Amino acid sequence: MKDDKPTAKFWLGNGVMALAMLMLLFMGKLWASMGIAAMVLWALVVGVGVYLLMGDKSEPPNFPG
């Protein structure tokens, strides 16, 4: 069986997603100070996090078919 260890890209992606979660928790204060730019910034952070997490996959999934 193949031993899949998480890479640095995976951990960086998780860190970015944790930052996005913190931003979401404080979105009221961010919205008051930044307006719509707070949501745009949050969406960009989530996009980068998802990109890093999904970019960690080295092989396609094995779907039956």
PDB file of C-alpha atoms in Angstrom:
ATOM      1  CA  MET A   1       0.000   0.000   0.000  1.00  0.00           C
ATOM      2  CA  LYS A   2       1.216   3.477  -0.850  1.00  0.00           C
ATOM      3  CA  ASP A   3       2.130   5.718   2.093  1.00  0.00           C
ATOM      4  CA  ASP A   4       0.604   9.145   1.357  1.00  0.00           C
ATOM      5  CA  LYS A   5       2.188  11.781   3.568  1.00  0.00           C
ATOM      6  CA  PRO A   6       0.841  15.333   3.472  1.00  0.00           C
ATOM      7  CA  THR A   7       3.088  17.760   1.633  1.00  0.00           C
ATOM      8  CA  ALA A   8       3.954  21.344   2.499  1.00  0.00           C
ATOM      9  CA  LYS A   9       1.382  22.487  -0.075  1.00  0.00           C
ATOM     10  CA  PHE A  10      -1.313  20.592   1.832  1.00  0.00           C
ATOM     11  CA  TRP A  11      -0.370  22.201   5.153  1.00  0.00           C
ATOM     12  CA  LEU A  12      -0.147  25.644   3.567  1.00  0.00           C
ATOM     13  CA  GLY A  13      -3.608  25.133   2.085  1.00  0.00           C
ATOM     14  CA  ASN A  14      -4.964  24.184   5.503  1.00  0.00           C
ATOM     15  CA  GLY A  15      -3.364  27.289   7.014  1.00  0.00           C
ATOM     16  CA  VAL A  16      -4.932  29.518   4.376  1.00  0.00           C
ATOM     17  CA  MET A  17      -8.330  27.897   4.974  1.00  0.00           C
ATOM     18  CA  ALA A  18      -7.922  28.505   8.727  1.00  0.00           C
ATOM     19  CA  LEU A  19      -7.253  32.170   7.936  1.00  0.00           C
ATOM     20  CA  ALA A  20     -10.432  32.238   5.839  1.00  0.00           C
ATOM     21  CA  MET A  21     -12.375  30.770   8.775  1.00  0.00           C
ATOM     22  CA  LEU A  22     -11.020  33.472  11.099  1.00  0.00           C
ATOM     23  CA  MET A  23     -11.941  36.117   8.547  1.00  0.00           C
ATOM     24  CA  LEU A  24     -15.466  34.707   8.438  1.00  0.00           C
ATOM     25  CA  LEU A  25     -15.743  34.841  12.228  1.00  0.00           C
ATOM     26  CA  PHE A  26     -14.789  38.527  12.202  1.00  0.00           C
ATOM     27  CA  MET A  27     -16.641  39.411   8.995  1.00  0.00           C
ATOM     28  CA  GLY A  28     -18.870  41.950  10.795  1.00  0.00           C
ATOM     29  CA  LYS A  29     -15.912  44.068  11.854  1.00  0.00           C
ATOM     30  CA  LEU A  30     -14.184  43.567   8.505  1.00  0.00           C
ATOM     31  CA  TRP A  31     -17.354  44.578   6.668  1.00  0.00           C
ATOM     32  CA  ALA A  32     -17.664  47.740   8.761  1.00  0.00           C
ATOM     33  CA  SER A  33     -14.113  48.773   7.948  1.00  0.00           C
ATOM     34  CA  MET A  34     -13.693  47.489   4.375  1.00  0.00           C
ATOM     35  CA  GLY A  35     -17.197  47.146   2.950  1.00  0.00           C
ATOM     36  CA  ILE A  36     -17.663  44.818  -0.024  1.00  0.00           C
ATOM     37  CA  ALA A  37     -13.873  44.466  -0.316  1.00  0.00           C
ATOM     38  CA  ALA A  38     -13.992  42.246   2.784  1.00  0.00           C
ATOM     39  CA  MET A  39     -16.115  39.660   0.951  1.00  0.00           C
ATOM     40  CA  VAL A  40     -13.952  39.892  -2.158  1.00  0.00           C
ATOM     41  CA  LEU A  41     -10.824  39.371  -0.058  1.00  0.00           C
ATOM     42  CA  TRP A  42     -12.440  36.429   1.744  1.00  0.00           C
ATOM     43  CA  ALA A  43     -13.413  34.827  -1.571  1.00  0.00           C
ATOM     44  CA  LEU A  44      -9.851  35.219  -2.868  1.00  0.00           C
ATOM     45  CA  VAL A  45      -8.395  33.667   0.295  1.00  0.00           C
ATOM     46  CA  VAL A  46     -10.782  30.701   0.039  1.00  0.00           C
ATOM     47  CA  GLY A  47      -9.923  30.283  -3.644  1.00  0.00           C
ATOM     48  CA  VAL A  48      -6.201  30.187  -2.890  1.00  0.00           C
ATOM     49  CA  GLY A  49      -6.774  27.698  -0.065  1.00  0.00           C
ATOM     50  CA  VAL A  50      -8.836  25.368  -2.225  1.00  0.00           C
ATOM     51  CA  TYR A  51      -6.289  25.635  -5.033  1.00  0.00           C
ATOM     52  CA  LEU A  52      -3.475  24.640  -2.674  1.00  0.00           C
ATOM     53  CA  LEU A  53      -5.448  21.750  -1.191  1.00  0.00           C
ATOM     54  CA  MET A  54      -6.566  20.389  -4.549  1.00  0.00           C
ATOM     55  CA  GLY A  55      -3.142  20.933  -6.126  1.00  0.00           C
ATOM     56  CA  ASP A  56      -1.687  18.493  -3.603  1.00  0.00           C
ATOM     57  CA  LYS A  57      -3.355  15.540  -5.325  1.00  0.00           C
ATOM     58  CA  SER A  58      -0.802  13.802  -7.510  1.00  0.00           C
ATOM     59  CA  GLU A  59      -2.950  11.170  -9.181  1.00  0.00           C
ATOM     60  CA  PRO A  60      -6.535  11.058 -10.473  1.00  0.00           C
ATOM     61  CA  PRO A  61      -9.141   9.333  -8.306  1.00  0.00           C
ATOM     62  CA  ASN A  62      -9.923   5.695  -9.024  1.00  0.00           C
ATOM     63  CA  PHE A  63     -13.623   5.719  -9.837  1.00  0.00           C
ATOM     64  CA  PRO A  64     -15.223   2.407 -10.743  1.00  0.00           C
ATOM     65  CA  GLY A  65     -16.607   2.423 -14.181  1.00  0.00           C
TER      66      GLY A  65
END
